[in-house]
């Protein structure tokens, strides 16, 4: 029995510290929390309710959608469209932005989200997640367009993810540190279990899809090669490697015990700057990582300072323990 602080109580107490807060944002976060609980339930039931497998459709990125990509996208939209807090949404699974339907009031926030990250893992029962990023809608805009979403990550007012693993967790930042909550299914509440999450500055664990090695740039080749040489190499220490193929799970591991995660720039497909998407994967995770004391970078610039040019734009990602990420950034400068 955990008689702790619920995420609702936590958000309300945070809001009380902000002079002039109207409760609008608190209420928006509550809708996000509700959506994550519904998704946790669907992911957990899996085959019992026939939601696994592919949908035989493709999203805008040319990826085959899983049934759950489509269902969770619906859940997230339905939970967040009605209450009057948002002006529009952008989703990995929607070609264009999603304007708030005319029958609902419009609010002052924009939300970008990936309803089911790591969905290639869903059918094999490995952790997946939901990622979201909230910004203010530009001043004076009531009918936002795609362009109105192109705000750099430094302007995010909140970022978070839900991780559907052995436990369901919600990890949140509103720019005042990072806090983790665990879903207690018996009472249907997320309870604060991981206050003030911080990423150790040093690590001996890296995370990269090595099947892309031949496409990497020289700095990443050098960094990984030095790790692989272990005790006998220039680093003088052995390294460990992990690759889950769910960014949410990798970032959560790094928040828990440190590490460096990379989906770097490569020359596999020169039309793509990277694999991960800036607006609903890289930016929210960068805010969380930086708020936890880590670094998040493309190798050439801070991810949150990248000026977005499209809601589905891709970006190279190198994030995690400060000293290792900074080492790899320094290799990019050489
Ligand atoms: P999504 O399932 O939302 O399309 O994202 C998957 C992403 C990310 O979560 C993960 O780190 C990466 O793609 C895995 O890439 P590989 O398939 O190259 O391992
Ligand atoms: Mn994703
Ligand atoms: Mn996804």
mmCIF file of C-alpha atoms and ligand atoms in Angstrom:
data_model
loop_
_atom_site.group_PDB
_atom_site.id
_atom_site.type_symbol
_atom_site.label_atom_id
_atom_site.label_comp_id
_atom_site.label_asym_id
_atom_site.label_seq_id
_atom_site.Cartn_x
_atom_site.Cartn_y
_atom_site.Cartn_z
ATOM 1 C CA UNK A 1 0.000 0.000 0.000
ATOM 2 C CA UNK A 2 1.497 3.264 -1.167
ATOM 3 C CA UNK A 3 -0.041 6.289 0.506
ATOM 4 C CA UNK A 4 2.032 8.759 -1.497
ATOM 5 C CA UNK A 5 1.563 11.884 -3.575
ATOM 6 C CA UNK A 6 -0.589 11.337 -6.672
ATOM 7 C CA UNK A 7 0.351 13.006 -9.957
ATOM 8 C CA UNK A 8 -2.832 15.112 -9.679
ATOM 9 C CA UNK A 9 -1.820 16.430 -6.254
ATOM 10 C CA UNK A 10 1.733 16.989 -7.496
ATOM 11 C CA UNK A 11 0.599 19.027 -10.511
ATOM 12 C CA UNK A 12 -1.805 21.132 -8.430
ATOM 13 C CA UNK A 13 0.924 21.877 -5.876
ATOM 14 C CA UNK A 14 3.306 22.865 -8.697
ATOM 15 C CA UNK A 15 0.627 25.171 -10.103
ATOM 16 C CA UNK A 16 0.163 26.909 -6.731
ATOM 17 C CA UNK A 17 3.772 28.032 -6.909
ATOM 18 C CA UNK A 18 3.164 29.892 -10.176
ATOM 19 C CA UNK A 19 1.659 33.335 -9.662
ATOM 20 C CA UNK A 20 -1.366 33.909 -11.876
ATOM 21 C CA UNK A 21 -1.816 30.258 -12.901
ATOM 22 C CA UNK A 22 -5.412 29.622 -13.921
ATOM 23 C CA UNK A 23 -5.538 25.861 -13.538
ATOM 24 C CA UNK A 24 -5.840 25.462 -17.299
ATOM 25 C CA UNK A 25 -2.485 23.766 -17.619
ATOM 26 C CA UNK A 26 -3.161 21.505 -14.611
ATOM 27 C CA UNK A 27 -6.364 20.426 -16.229
ATOM 28 C CA UNK A 28 -4.620 19.742 -19.556
ATOM 29 C CA UNK A 29 -2.055 17.540 -17.820
ATOM 30 C CA UNK A 30 -4.852 15.625 -16.142
ATOM 31 C CA UNK A 31 -6.287 14.802 -19.569
ATOM 32 C CA UNK A 32 -2.856 13.631 -20.734
ATOM 33 C CA UNK A 33 -2.603 11.432 -17.633
ATOM 34 C CA UNK A 34 -6.041 9.945 -18.368
ATOM 35 C CA UNK A 35 -5.016 9.159 -21.947
ATOM 36 C CA UNK A 36 -1.880 7.392 -20.721
ATOM 37 C CA UNK A 37 -3.935 5.267 -18.313
ATOM 38 C CA UNK A 38 -6.249 4.175 -21.135
ATOM 39 C CA UNK A 39 -3.265 3.372 -23.377
ATOM 40 C CA UNK A 40 -1.576 1.445 -20.531
ATOM 41 C CA UNK A 41 -4.694 -0.668 -20.246
ATOM 42 C CA UNK A 42 -4.892 -1.372 -23.999
ATOM 43 C CA UNK A 43 -1.196 -2.254 -24.248
ATOM 44 C CA UNK A 44 -1.516 -4.465 -21.174
ATOM 45 C CA UNK A 45 -4.544 -6.400 -22.524
ATOM 46 C CA UNK A 46 -2.848 -6.912 -25.918
ATOM 47 C CA UNK A 47 -3.957 -10.097 -27.637
ATOM 48 C CA UNK A 48 -6.865 -10.569 -25.223
ATOM 49 C CA UNK A 49 -8.667 -7.704 -26.943
ATOM 50 C CA UNK A 50 -7.226 -8.246 -30.439
ATOM 51 C CA UNK A 51 -5.197 -5.033 -30.666
ATOM 52 C CA UNK A 52 -1.813 -6.480 -31.689
ATOM 53 C CA UNK A 53 -0.498 -6.797 -35.255
ATOM 54 C CA UNK A 54 -0.247 -4.451 -38.215
ATOM 55 C CA UNK A 55 -3.015 -2.302 -39.620
ATOM 56 C CA UNK A 56 -1.805 -2.620 -43.251
ATOM 57 C CA UNK A 57 -1.667 1.186 -43.549
ATOM 58 C CA UNK A 58 1.275 3.582 -43.761
ATOM 59 C CA UNK A 59 1.793 6.863 -41.914
ATOM 60 C CA UNK A 60 3.250 10.036 -43.470
ATOM 61 C CA UNK A 61 6.766 8.782 -42.697
ATOM 62 C CA UNK A 62 6.213 5.693 -44.871
ATOM 63 C CA UNK A 63 6.165 3.395 -41.822
ATOM 64 C CA UNK A 64 3.653 0.553 -41.674
ATOM 65 C CA UNK A 65 1.281 1.325 -38.829
ATOM 66 C CA UNK A 66 0.465 -1.131 -36.096
ATOM 67 C CA UNK A 67 -3.177 -1.407 -35.040
ATOM 68 C CA UNK A 68 -2.134 0.094 -31.722
ATOM 69 C CA UNK A 69 -0.443 3.094 -33.427
ATOM 70 C CA UNK A 70 -3.866 4.021 -34.787
ATOM 71 C CA UNK A 71 -5.886 3.159 -31.683
ATOM 72 C CA UNK A 72 -3.571 4.988 -29.264
ATOM 73 C CA UNK A 73 -3.542 8.043 -31.554
ATOM 74 C CA UNK A 74 -7.359 8.112 -31.351
ATOM 75 C CA UNK A 75 -7.280 7.728 -27.581
ATOM 76 C CA UNK A 76 -4.809 10.585 -27.158
ATOM 77 C CA UNK A 77 -6.789 12.896 -29.441
ATOM 78 C CA UNK A 78 -10.163 12.058 -27.891
ATOM 79 C CA UNK A 79 -8.848 12.616 -24.348
ATOM 80 C CA UNK A 80 -7.341 15.989 -25.162
ATOM 81 C CA UNK A 81 -9.595 17.659 -27.743
ATOM 82 C CA UNK A 82 -12.748 18.445 -25.740
ATOM 83 C CA UNK A 83 -11.719 20.357 -22.620
ATOM 84 C CA UNK A 84 -10.732 23.689 -24.171
ATOM 85 C CA UNK A 85 -7.039 23.754 -23.246
ATOM 86 C CA UNK A 86 -5.518 23.119 -26.679
ATOM 87 C CA UNK A 87 -5.575 25.115 -29.910
ATOM 88 C CA UNK A 88 -4.339 22.155 -32.001
ATOM 89 C CA UNK A 89 -2.303 18.945 -31.842
ATOM 90 C CA UNK A 90 0.386 17.326 -33.987
ATOM 91 C CA UNK A 91 0.925 13.568 -33.951
ATOM 92 C CA UNK A 92 3.398 11.139 -35.470
ATOM 93 C CA UNK A 93 0.391 9.323 -36.906
ATOM 94 C CA UNK A 94 -1.370 12.357 -38.465
ATOM 95 C CA UNK A 95 -0.111 13.740 -41.798
ATOM 96 C CA UNK A 96 -1.180 17.271 -40.950
ATOM 97 C CA UNK A 97 -1.889 19.034 -37.667
ATOM 98 C CA UNK A 98 -5.127 18.167 -35.866
ATOM 99 C CA UNK A 99 -7.226 21.304 -35.322
ATOM 100 C CA UNK A 100 -9.626 21.248 -32.373
ATOM 101 C CA UNK A 101 -13.077 20.438 -33.817
ATOM 102 C CA UNK A 102 -15.485 23.390 -34.068
ATOM 103 C CA UNK A 103 -17.874 22.089 -31.379
ATOM 104 C CA UNK A 104 -15.208 22.455 -28.670
ATOM 105 C CA UNK A 105 -13.678 25.596 -27.148
ATOM 106 C CA UNK A 106 -10.081 26.305 -28.115
ATOM 107 C CA UNK A 107 -7.288 26.888 -25.620
ATOM 108 C CA UNK A 108 -3.869 28.498 -25.501
ATOM 109 C CA UNK A 109 -1.602 25.446 -25.776
ATOM 110 C CA UNK A 110 -0.236 23.302 -28.595
ATOM 111 C CA UNK A 111 0.642 19.662 -28.040
ATOM 112 C CA UNK A 112 2.834 17.383 -30.179
ATOM 113 C CA UNK A 113 2.921 13.674 -29.411
ATOM 114 C CA UNK A 114 4.030 10.199 -30.387
ATOM 115 C CA UNK A 115 1.140 8.036 -29.167
ATOM 116 C CA UNK A 116 3.087 4.782 -29.240
ATOM 117 C CA UNK A 117 6.849 4.983 -29.401
ATOM 118 C CA UNK A 118 8.781 1.806 -30.149
ATOM 119 C CA UNK A 119 5.721 0.185 -31.678
ATOM 120 C CA UNK A 120 7.881 -2.375 -33.513
ATOM 121 C CA UNK A 121 8.224 -3.875 -30.016
ATOM 122 C CA UNK A 122 4.526 -4.199 -29.299
ATOM 123 C CA UNK A 123 3.977 -7.644 -30.836
ATOM 124 C CA UNK A 124 7.016 -9.073 -29.032
ATOM 125 C CA UNK A 125 5.853 -7.789 -25.633
ATOM 126 C CA UNK A 126 8.742 -5.395 -25.020
ATOM 127 C CA UNK A 127 8.330 -1.948 -23.426
ATOM 128 C CA UNK A 128 6.735 0.852 -25.452
ATOM 129 C CA UNK A 129 5.721 4.386 -24.502
ATOM 130 C CA UNK A 130 3.920 7.645 -25.259
ATOM 131 C CA UNK A 131 5.864 10.922 -25.621
ATOM 132 C CA UNK A 132 4.399 14.448 -25.503
ATOM 133 C CA UNK A 133 5.535 18.066 -25.706
ATOM 134 C CA UNK A 134 3.508 21.176 -24.808
ATOM 135 C CA UNK A 135 4.173 24.749 -25.964
ATOM 136 C CA UNK A 136 2.138 27.961 -25.813
ATOM 137 C CA UNK A 137 0.242 28.755 -28.993
ATOM 138 C CA UNK A 138 1.784 31.908 -30.544
ATOM 139 C CA UNK A 139 0.151 35.106 -29.249
ATOM 140 C CA UNK A 140 -3.014 36.161 -31.102
ATOM 141 C CA UNK A 141 -3.392 32.859 -33.031
ATOM 142 C CA UNK A 142 -6.740 31.123 -32.616
ATOM 143 C CA UNK A 143 -6.638 28.914 -35.726
ATOM 144 C CA UNK A 144 -3.068 27.568 -35.695
ATOM 145 C CA UNK A 145 -1.526 26.289 -38.900
ATOM 146 C CA UNK A 146 1.293 23.796 -39.368
ATOM 147 C CA UNK A 147 3.778 26.702 -39.296
ATOM 148 C CA UNK A 148 2.599 27.812 -35.848
ATOM 149 C CA UNK A 149 3.946 24.535 -34.439
ATOM 150 C CA UNK A 150 7.505 25.253 -35.602
ATOM 151 C CA UNK A 151 8.710 26.540 -32.244
ATOM 152 C CA UNK A 152 12.174 25.507 -30.946
ATOM 153 C CA UNK A 153 12.330 23.028 -28.047
ATOM 154 C CA UNK A 154 13.649 25.706 -25.685
ATOM 155 C CA UNK A 155 10.079 27.100 -25.664
ATOM 156 C CA UNK A 156 8.495 23.894 -24.356
ATOM 157 C CA UNK A 157 6.636 24.442 -21.099
ATOM 158 C CA UNK A 158 6.175 20.764 -20.376
ATOM 159 C CA UNK A 159 7.468 17.453 -21.680
ATOM 160 C CA UNK A 160 6.842 13.930 -20.568
ATOM 161 C CA UNK A 161 6.502 10.297 -21.400
ATOM 162 C CA UNK A 162 4.589 7.270 -20.216
ATOM 163 C CA UNK A 163 6.494 3.997 -20.213
ATOM 164 C CA UNK A 164 4.462 0.807 -20.509
ATOM 165 C CA UNK A 165 6.889 -1.701 -19.044
ATOM 166 C CA UNK A 166 6.772 -4.149 -16.136
ATOM 167 C CA UNK A 167 5.344 -1.121 -14.312
ATOM 168 C CA UNK A 168 3.599 1.741 -16.082
ATOM 169 C CA UNK A 169 5.389 4.982 -15.315
ATOM 170 C CA UNK A 170 4.864 8.635 -16.097
ATOM 171 C CA UNK A 171 7.890 10.920 -16.186
ATOM 172 C CA UNK A 172 7.290 14.661 -16.325
ATOM 173 C CA UNK A 173 9.067 17.983 -16.405
ATOM 174 C CA UNK A 174 7.632 21.484 -16.369
ATOM 175 C CA UNK A 175 11.100 23.038 -16.314
ATOM 176 C CA UNK A 176 11.638 22.502 -12.608
ATOM 177 C CA UNK A 177 13.394 19.117 -12.494
ATOM 178 C CA UNK A 178 12.128 15.680 -13.504
ATOM 179 C CA UNK A 179 9.742 13.535 -11.493
ATOM 180 C CA UNK A 180 8.622 9.945 -12.040
ATOM 181 C CA UNK A 181 5.279 8.405 -11.041
ATOM 182 C CA UNK A 182 4.291 4.733 -11.009
ATOM 183 C CA UNK A 183 0.747 3.636 -11.883
ATOM 184 C CA UNK A 184 -0.932 1.851 -8.994
ATOM 185 C CA UNK A 185 -3.551 -0.131 -10.930
ATOM 186 C CA UNK A 186 -5.557 -0.961 -7.820
ATOM 187 C CA UNK A 187 -6.415 2.685 -7.217
ATOM 188 C CA UNK A 188 -5.969 3.926 -10.802
ATOM 189 C CA UNK A 189 -3.504 6.673 -9.825
ATOM 190 C CA UNK A 190 0.064 7.537 -10.733
ATOM 191 C CA UNK A 191 2.006 7.894 -7.457
ATOM 192 C CA UNK A 192 5.235 9.874 -7.080
ATOM 193 C CA UNK A 193 7.907 7.178 -6.714
ATOM 194 C CA UNK A 194 10.939 8.799 -8.372
ATOM 195 C CA UNK A 195 11.265 12.410 -7.142
ATOM 196 C CA UNK A 196 13.977 14.567 -8.703
ATOM 197 C CA UNK A 197 15.428 12.136 -11.216
ATOM 198 C CA UNK A 198 19.018 12.933 -12.177
ATOM 199 C CA UNK A 199 21.360 11.421 -14.752
ATOM 200 C CA UNK A 200 24.830 10.507 -13.462
ATOM 201 C CA UNK A 201 27.469 12.550 -15.330
ATOM 202 C CA UNK A 202 29.591 9.478 -16.047
ATOM 203 C CA UNK A 203 28.629 6.184 -17.616
ATOM 204 C CA UNK A 204 30.135 3.055 -19.098
ATOM 205 C CA UNK A 205 27.027 2.069 -21.037
ATOM 206 C CA UNK A 206 26.193 3.059 -24.615
ATOM 207 C CA UNK A 207 23.145 2.544 -26.773
ATOM 208 C CA UNK A 208 23.186 2.597 -30.572
ATOM 209 C CA UNK A 209 21.859 0.430 -33.415
ATOM 210 C CA UNK A 210 25.198 -1.003 -34.612
ATOM 211 C CA UNK A 211 23.598 -2.487 -37.745
ATOM 212 C CA UNK A 212 23.928 1.069 -39.138
ATOM 213 C CA UNK A 213 27.653 1.270 -38.387
ATOM 214 C CA UNK A 214 28.778 1.468 -42.012
ATOM 215 C CA UNK A 215 26.677 4.611 -42.477
ATOM 216 C CA UNK A 216 27.919 6.571 -39.433
ATOM 217 C CA UNK A 217 30.087 9.683 -39.604
ATOM 218 C CA UNK A 218 33.719 9.640 -38.408
ATOM 219 C CA UNK A 219 33.124 11.083 -34.883
ATOM 220 C CA UNK A 220 30.592 8.364 -34.008
ATOM 221 C CA UNK A 221 32.831 5.668 -35.577
ATOM 222 C CA UNK A 222 35.682 6.871 -33.382
ATOM 223 C CA UNK A 223 33.606 7.074 -30.200
ATOM 224 C CA UNK A 224 32.108 3.576 -30.527
ATOM 225 C CA UNK A 225 35.414 2.068 -31.644
ATOM 226 C CA UNK A 226 37.097 3.433 -28.496
ATOM 227 C CA UNK A 227 34.301 2.030 -26.303
ATOM 228 C CA UNK A 228 34.601 -1.379 -27.965
ATOM 229 C CA UNK A 229 38.354 -1.510 -27.366
ATOM 230 C CA UNK A 230 37.570 -1.481 -23.651
ATOM 231 C CA UNK A 231 40.357 -1.817 -21.079
ATOM 232 C CA UNK A 232 42.960 -2.322 -23.808
ATOM 233 C CA UNK A 233 41.942 0.835 -25.724
ATOM 234 C CA UNK A 234 42.390 4.599 -25.201
ATOM 235 C CA UNK A 235 39.493 4.764 -22.677
ATOM 236 C CA UNK A 236 41.166 2.160 -20.441
ATOM 237 C CA UNK A 237 37.779 0.792 -19.329
ATOM 238 C CA UNK A 238 35.265 -1.790 -20.472
ATOM 239 C CA UNK A 239 31.890 -0.569 -21.769
ATOM 240 C CA UNK A 240 28.501 -2.260 -21.838
ATOM 241 C CA UNK A 241 25.883 -1.962 -24.581
ATOM 242 C CA UNK A 242 22.051 -1.928 -24.612
ATOM 243 C CA UNK A 243 19.556 -1.416 -27.475
ATOM 244 C CA UNK A 244 15.833 -1.804 -26.776
ATOM 245 C CA UNK A 245 14.608 -0.039 -29.959
ATOM 246 C CA UNK A 246 12.086 1.940 -27.875
ATOM 247 C CA UNK A 247 13.457 5.424 -27.240
ATOM 248 C CA UNK A 248 11.222 5.775 -24.173
ATOM 249 C CA UNK A 249 12.780 2.686 -22.601
ATOM 250 C CA UNK A 250 16.332 3.833 -23.440
ATOM 251 C CA UNK A 251 15.769 7.327 -21.998
ATOM 252 C CA UNK A 252 14.191 5.826 -18.904
ATOM 253 C CA UNK A 253 17.197 3.562 -18.370
ATOM 254 C CA UNK A 254 19.496 6.577 -18.746
ATOM 255 C CA UNK A 255 17.436 8.586 -16.223
ATOM 256 C CA UNK A 256 17.691 5.664 -13.830
ATOM 257 C CA UNK A 257 21.341 4.650 -14.086
ATOM 258 C CA UNK A 258 23.031 6.827 -16.695
ATOM 259 C CA UNK A 259 24.178 6.026 -20.221
ATOM 260 C CA UNK A 260 24.544 7.554 -23.670
ATOM 261 C CA UNK A 261 21.910 7.016 -26.380
ATOM 262 C CA UNK A 262 22.594 7.772 -30.025
ATOM 263 C CA UNK A 263 20.560 7.765 -33.226
ATOM 264 C CA UNK A 264 23.171 9.848 -35.009
ATOM 265 C CA UNK A 265 23.385 11.474 -38.410
ATOM 266 C CA UNK A 266 24.320 8.869 -41.012
ATOM 267 C CA UNK A 267 24.438 8.530 -44.788
ATOM 268 C CA UNK A 268 21.983 5.631 -45.073
ATOM 269 C CA UNK A 269 19.372 7.853 -46.703
ATOM 270 C CA UNK A 270 20.771 11.338 -47.426
ATOM 271 C CA UNK A 271 17.227 12.758 -47.617
ATOM 272 C CA UNK A 272 16.828 12.122 -43.866
ATOM 273 C CA UNK A 273 18.790 14.023 -41.230
ATOM 274 C CA UNK A 274 18.347 11.178 -38.740
ATOM 275 C CA UNK A 275 15.672 8.705 -37.732
ATOM 276 C CA UNK A 276 13.992 10.305 -34.752
ATOM 277 C CA UNK A 277 11.501 13.117 -35.119
ATOM 278 C CA UNK A 278 12.274 16.525 -33.630
ATOM 279 C CA UNK A 279 8.871 17.718 -32.474
ATOM 280 C CA UNK A 280 7.481 14.705 -30.621
ATOM 281 C CA UNK A 281 10.536 12.553 -29.883
ATOM 282 C CA UNK A 282 13.804 14.505 -29.729
ATOM 283 C CA UNK A 283 12.562 17.805 -28.240
ATOM 284 C CA UNK A 284 10.523 16.421 -25.339
ATOM 285 C CA UNK A 285 13.228 13.882 -24.487
ATOM 286 C CA UNK A 286 15.859 16.638 -24.670
ATOM 287 C CA UNK A 287 13.938 18.780 -22.174
ATOM 288 C CA UNK A 288 13.649 15.832 -19.789
ATOM 289 C CA UNK A 289 17.326 14.889 -20.176
ATOM 290 C CA UNK A 290 18.566 18.461 -19.683
ATOM 291 C CA UNK A 291 16.271 18.969 -16.689
ATOM 292 C CA UNK A 292 17.823 15.816 -15.194
ATOM 293 C CA UNK A 293 21.332 17.200 -15.646
ATOM 294 C CA UNK A 294 22.177 15.422 -18.903
ATOM 295 C CA UNK A 295 23.021 16.776 -22.367
ATOM 296 C CA UNK A 296 21.049 16.385 -25.611
ATOM 297 C CA UNK A 297 22.688 17.323 -28.897
ATOM 298 C CA UNK A 298 22.859 16.527 -32.603
ATOM 299 C CA UNK A 299 26.678 16.462 -32.433
ATOM 300 C CA UNK A 300 26.665 19.914 -34.045
ATOM 301 C CA UNK A 301 24.061 21.821 -32.029
ATOM 302 C CA UNK A 302 21.834 21.609 -28.966
ATOM 303 C CA UNK A 303 18.659 19.816 -30.080
ATOM 304 C CA UNK A 304 16.320 22.247 -28.310
ATOM 305 C CA UNK A 305 17.876 25.138 -30.275
ATOM 306 C CA UNK A 306 17.191 23.579 -33.685
ATOM 307 C CA UNK A 307 14.739 25.801 -35.581
ATOM 308 C CA UNK A 308 12.038 23.366 -36.776
ATOM 309 C CA UNK A 309 11.023 23.477 -40.451
ATOM 310 C CA UNK A 310 8.381 20.742 -40.444
ATOM 311 C CA UNK A 311 6.223 18.971 -37.849
ATOM 312 C CA UNK A 312 7.611 15.597 -38.984
ATOM 313 C CA UNK A 313 11.234 16.676 -39.411
ATOM 314 C CA UNK A 314 13.950 14.229 -38.374
ATOM 315 C CA UNK A 315 17.033 15.081 -36.387
ATOM 316 C CA UNK A 316 20.206 13.298 -35.216
ATOM 317 C CA UNK A 317 20.078 12.503 -31.490
ATOM 318 C CA UNK A 318 22.903 12.044 -28.976
ATOM 319 C CA UNK A 319 21.734 12.258 -25.363
ATOM 320 C CA UNK A 320 22.443 11.182 -21.814
ATOM 321 C CA UNK A 321 25.288 11.365 -19.309
ATOM 322 C CA UNK A 322 26.968 14.753 -19.534
ATOM 323 C CA UNK A 323 30.622 13.742 -19.732
ATOM 324 C CA UNK A 324 30.147 11.106 -22.440
ATOM 325 C CA UNK A 325 27.858 13.259 -24.613
ATOM 326 C CA UNK A 326 30.317 16.164 -24.300
ATOM 327 C CA UNK A 327 33.180 13.877 -25.308
ATOM 328 C CA UNK A 328 31.309 12.868 -28.465
ATOM 329 C CA UNK A 329 30.461 16.526 -29.203
ATOM 330 C CA UNK A 330 34.179 17.316 -28.920
ATOM 331 C CA UNK A 331 34.922 14.572 -31.499
ATOM 332 C CA UNK A 332 32.499 16.359 -33.859
ATOM 333 C CA UNK A 333 34.518 19.558 -33.447
ATOM 334 C CA UNK A 334 37.815 17.879 -34.410
HETATM 335 P P1 LIG B 1 8.261 4.686 -33.496
HETATM 336 O O1 LIG B 1 7.915 3.305 -33.044
HETATM 337 O O2 LIG B 1 7.435 5.734 -32.807
HETATM 338 O O3 LIG B 1 8.254 4.839 -34.982
HETATM 339 O O4 LIG B 1 9.746 5.038 -33.012
HETATM 340 C C1 LIG B 1 10.765 4.085 -33.008
HETATM 341 C C2 LIG B 1 12.080 4.760 -32.825
HETATM 342 C C3 LIG B 1 12.614 4.810 -31.422
HETATM 343 O O5 LIG B 1 11.740 4.587 -30.390
HETATM 344 C C4 LIG B 1 13.719 3.806 -31.404
HETATM 345 O O6 LIG B 1 14.765 4.308 -30.632
HETATM 346 C C5 LIG B 1 14.122 3.645 -32.841
HETATM 347 O O7 LIG B 1 13.040 4.082 -33.610
HETATM 348 C C6 LIG B 1 14.461 2.230 -33.181
HETATM 349 O O8 LIG B 1 15.083 2.200 -34.404
HETATM 350 P P2 LIG B 1 15.640 0.832 -35.089
HETATM 351 O O9 LIG B 1 14.442 0.182 -35.674
HETATM 352 O O10 LIG B 1 16.610 1.333 -36.101
HETATM 353 O O11 LIG B 1 16.296 0.002 -34.020
HETATM 354 MN MN1 LIG B 2 8.585 7.067 -31.792
HETATM 355 MN MN1 LIG B 3 5.201 6.019 -32.689
#
